[in-house]
């Protein structure tokens, strides 16, 4: 799949048998790569049986119990209000693995930040950066913990 490199890099940070909520999980690539995970996805379409259908730009549905990790890979670029998105997803888990692709607004992207602006937004939204992991020249992954 197109984003396999990013998904594999993110999943290196997730321990075996962890529980995750995959925001914008699409066809379930994360679950395909790591079937050991206790997995649920939130997406606008019912791509897999593990998908809770919701538009996370507008609503953040109840998924039952809190998870070990929130995964947000290639999603926040499409949020009109990325600060609200980061604040809301904190209800799903205490740890976040998130990617951001830098560059011009295109392909439906709704925001454009520099590396420093994105890191400042994470901190402002009460996520403490634990690890920064470049995926390519224009994309990074962050492992963050929720500030209390």
C-alpha positions as a LaTeX table, in Angstrom:
\begin{tabular}{lrrr}
\hline
Residue & $x$ (\AA) & $y$ (\AA) & $z$ (\AA) \\
\hline
Unk1 & 0.00 & 0.00 & 0.00 \\
Unk2 & 1.00 & 3.60 & $-0.54$ \\
Unk3 & 1.73 & 4.48 & 3.10 \\
Unk4 & 3.25 & 1.20 & 4.30 \\
Unk5 & 6.64 & 2.77 & 5.16 \\
Unk6 & 4.96 & 5.30 & 7.46 \\
Unk7 & 2.72 & 2.67 & 9.07 \\
Unk8 & 5.66 & 0.33 & 9.71 \\
Unk9 & 7.72 & 3.14 & 11.23 \\
Unk10 & 4.84 & 4.06 & 13.55 \\
Unk11 & 4.15 & 0.48 & 14.56 \\
Unk12 & 7.75 & $-0.01$ & 15.66 \\
Unk13 & 6.76 & 2.20 & 18.60 \\
Unk14 & 3.78 & 0.07 & 19.64 \\
Unk15 & 4.41 & $-2.92$ & 21.96 \\
Unk16 & 2.95 & $-6.35$ & 21.27 \\
Unk17 & $-0.71$ & $-6.89$ & 22.11 \\
Unk18 & $-1.35$ & $-3.19$ & 22.76 \\
Unk19 & $-4.80$ & $-1.72$ & 22.22 \\
Unk20 & $-5.07$ & 1.02 & 19.62 \\
Unk21 & $-7.60$ & 3.32 & 18.01 \\
Unk22 & $-6.53$ & 4.11 & 14.45 \\
Unk23 & $-7.99$ & 7.45 & 13.35 \\
Unk24 & $-8.66$ & 7.49 & 9.63 \\
Unk25 & $-7.71$ & 3.81 & 9.49 \\
Unk26 & $-9.06$ & 3.30 & 5.99 \\
Unk27 & $-8.59$ & $-0.23$ & 4.67 \\
Unk28 & $-7.00$ & $-1.38$ & 7.93 \\
Unk29 & $-3.34$ & $-1.46$ & 6.90 \\
Unk30 & $-2.24$ & $-1.05$ & 10.53 \\
Unk31 & $-4.27$ & $-4.08$ & 11.56 \\
Unk32 & $-2.99$ & $-6.08$ & 8.58 \\
Unk33 & 0.60 & $-5.29$ & 9.55 \\
Unk34 & 0.03 & $-5.99$ & 13.27 \\
Unk35 & $-2.78$ & $-8.51$ & 13.82 \\
Unk36 & $-1.65$ & $-8.89$ & 17.46 \\
Unk37 & $-3.09$ & $-5.46$ & 18.30 \\
Unk38 & $-6.48$ & $-4.98$ & 19.94 \\
Unk39 & $-7.69$ & $-2.77$ & 17.13 \\
Unk40 & $-10.50$ & $-0.35$ & 16.35 \\
Unk41 & $-10.57$ & 2.25 & 13.59 \\
Unk42 & $-12.58$ & 5.43 & 13.20 \\
Unk43 & $-13.20$ & 6.46 & 9.60 \\
Unk44 & $-15.86$ & 8.10 & 7.46 \\
Unk45 & $-16.60$ & 4.81 & 5.71 \\
Unk46 & $-17.09$ & 1.23 & 6.88 \\
Unk47 & $-13.89$ & $-0.14$ & 5.35 \\
Unk48 & $-13.51$ & $-3.06$ & 7.77 \\
Unk49 & $-15.53$ & $-4.76$ & 10.49 \\
Unk50 & $-13.34$ & $-2.98$ & 13.06 \\
Unk51 & $-14.37$ & 0.47 & 11.78 \\
Unk52 & $-16.56$ & 2.84 & 13.78 \\
Unk53 & $-18.10$ & 5.16 & 11.19 \\
Unk54 & $-17.70$ & 8.85 & 12.02 \\
Unk55 & $-16.29$ & 12.01 & 10.47 \\
Unk56 & $-13.58$ & 12.92 & 12.97 \\
Unk57 & $-13.50$ & 16.44 & 11.64 \\
Unk58 & $-16.96$ & 16.85 & 13.20 \\
Unk59 & $-17.42$ & 14.21 & 15.90 \\
Unk60 & $-15.40$ & 12.00 & 18.22 \\
Unk61 & $-17.51$ & 8.91 & 18.92 \\
Unk62 & $-17.44$ & 6.82 & 22.06 \\
Unk63 & $-15.40$ & 3.65 & 21.48 \\
Unk64 & $-15.87$ & 2.17 & 24.93 \\
Unk65 & $-12.75$ & 1.69 & 26.98 \\
Unk66 & $-9.64$ & 3.83 & 26.75 \\
Unk67 & $-6.91$ & 2.39 & 24.53 \\
Unk68 & $-3.15$ & 2.19 & 25.02 \\
Unk69 & $-2.46$ & 4.29 & 21.90 \\
Unk70 & $-4.13$ & 6.70 & 19.51 \\
Unk71 & $-2.68$ & 6.37 & 16.00 \\
Unk72 & $-3.16$ & 9.33 & 13.69 \\
Unk73 & $-1.21$ & 8.70 & 10.49 \\
Unk74 & $-1.80$ & 11.10 & 7.61 \\
Unk75 & $-4.93$ & 12.58 & 9.18 \\
Unk76 & $-4.27$ & 15.90 & 10.92 \\
Unk77 & $-3.25$ & 17.53 & 7.64 \\
Unk78 & $-6.91$ & 17.27 & 6.60 \\
Unk79 & $-8.36$ & 18.85 & 9.76 \\
Unk80 & $-9.63$ & 22.41 & 9.52 \\
Unk81 & $-9.07$ & 22.85 & 13.27 \\
Unk82 & $-5.98$ & 20.76 & 14.14 \\
Unk83 & $-5.81$ & 22.15 & 17.69 \\
Unk84 & $-9.33$ & 20.96 & 18.49 \\
Unk85 & $-8.53$ & 17.59 & 16.88 \\
Unk86 & $-5.47$ & 17.13 & 19.14 \\
Unk87 & $-7.43$ & 18.11 & 22.23 \\
Unk88 & $-10.38$ & 15.81 & 21.46 \\
Unk89 & $-8.36$ & 12.67 & 20.67 \\
Unk90 & $-6.86$ & 12.75 & 24.17 \\
Unk91 & $-10.02$ & 11.03 & 25.40 \\
Unk92 & $-9.04$ & 7.84 & 23.57 \\
Unk93 & $-5.61$ & 7.16 & 25.12 \\
Unk94 & $-2.74$ & 8.59 & 27.14 \\
Unk95 & $-0.22$ & 7.94 & 24.34 \\
Unk96 & $-0.32$ & 9.26 & 20.79 \\
Unk97 & 1.59 & 8.30 & 17.68 \\
Unk98 & 1.01 & 10.93 & 15.02 \\
Unk99 & 2.49 & 11.79 & 11.65 \\
Unk100 & 2.62 & 15.09 & 9.81 \\
Unk101 & 3.61 & 15.66 & 6.21 \\
Unk102 & 5.14 & 19.06 & 5.55 \\
Unk103 & 4.65 & 20.90 & 2.31 \\
Unk104 & 2.08 & 22.82 & 0.32 \\
Unk105 & $-1.63$ & 22.49 & 0.84 \\
Unk106 & $-2.83$ & 20.09 & $-1.82$ \\
Unk107 & $-4.86$ & 16.89 & $-2.21$ \\
Unk108 & $-7.52$ & 18.22 & 0.16 \\
Unk109 & $-5.12$ & 19.19 & 2.95 \\
Unk110 & $-6.48$ & 21.98 & 5.12 \\
Unk111 & $-3.42$ & 23.17 & 7.00 \\
Unk112 & 0.25 & 23.80 & 6.41 \\
Unk113 & 2.74 & 24.04 & 9.27 \\
Unk114 & 6.47 & 24.04 & 9.63 \\
Unk115 & 8.19 & 21.46 & 11.82 \\
Unk116 & 8.48 & 23.96 & 14.66 \\
Unk117 & 4.85 & 25.10 & 14.34 \\
Unk118 & 3.61 & 21.51 & 14.47 \\
Unk119 & 5.72 & 20.66 & 17.51 \\
Unk120 & 4.47 & 23.81 & 19.26 \\
Unk121 & 0.87 & 22.81 & 18.45 \\
Unk122 & 1.41 & 19.37 & 20.01 \\
Unk123 & 2.74 & 20.95 & 23.20 \\
Unk124 & $-0.03$ & 23.59 & 23.29 \\
Unk125 & $-2.62$ & 20.83 & 22.91 \\
Unk126 & $-1.26$ & 19.06 & 26.01 \\
Unk127 & 0.82 & 16.39 & 24.25 \\
Unk128 & 4.40 & 16.03 & 25.45 \\
Unk129 & 6.78 & 14.91 & 22.70 \\
Unk130 & 8.70 & 11.82 & 23.80 \\
Unk131 & 10.25 & 10.83 & 20.48 \\
Unk132 & 10.55 & 12.35 & 17.01 \\
Unk133 & 11.17 & 9.95 & 14.13 \\
Unk134 & 11.67 & 11.19 & 10.53 \\
Unk135 & 10.02 & 9.00 & 7.90 \\
Unk136 & 11.20 & 11.00 & 4.89 \\
Unk137 & 12.46 & 14.49 & 4.06 \\
Unk138 & 8.91 & 15.84 & 4.31 \\
Unk139 & 7.29 & 13.63 & 6.96 \\
Unk140 & 7.86 & 12.80 & 10.64 \\
Unk141 & 6.23 & 10.66 & 13.29 \\
Unk142 & 5.99 & 11.68 & 16.93 \\
Unk143 & 5.38 & 9.54 & 19.97 \\
Unk144 & 3.68 & 11.74 & 22.56 \\
Unk145 & 2.32 & 11.34 & 26.06 \\
Unk146 & $-0.66$ & 13.26 & 27.39 \\
Unk147 & 0.23 & 16.04 & 29.82 \\
Unk148 & $-1.67$ & 15.87 & 33.06 \\
\hline
\end{tabular}
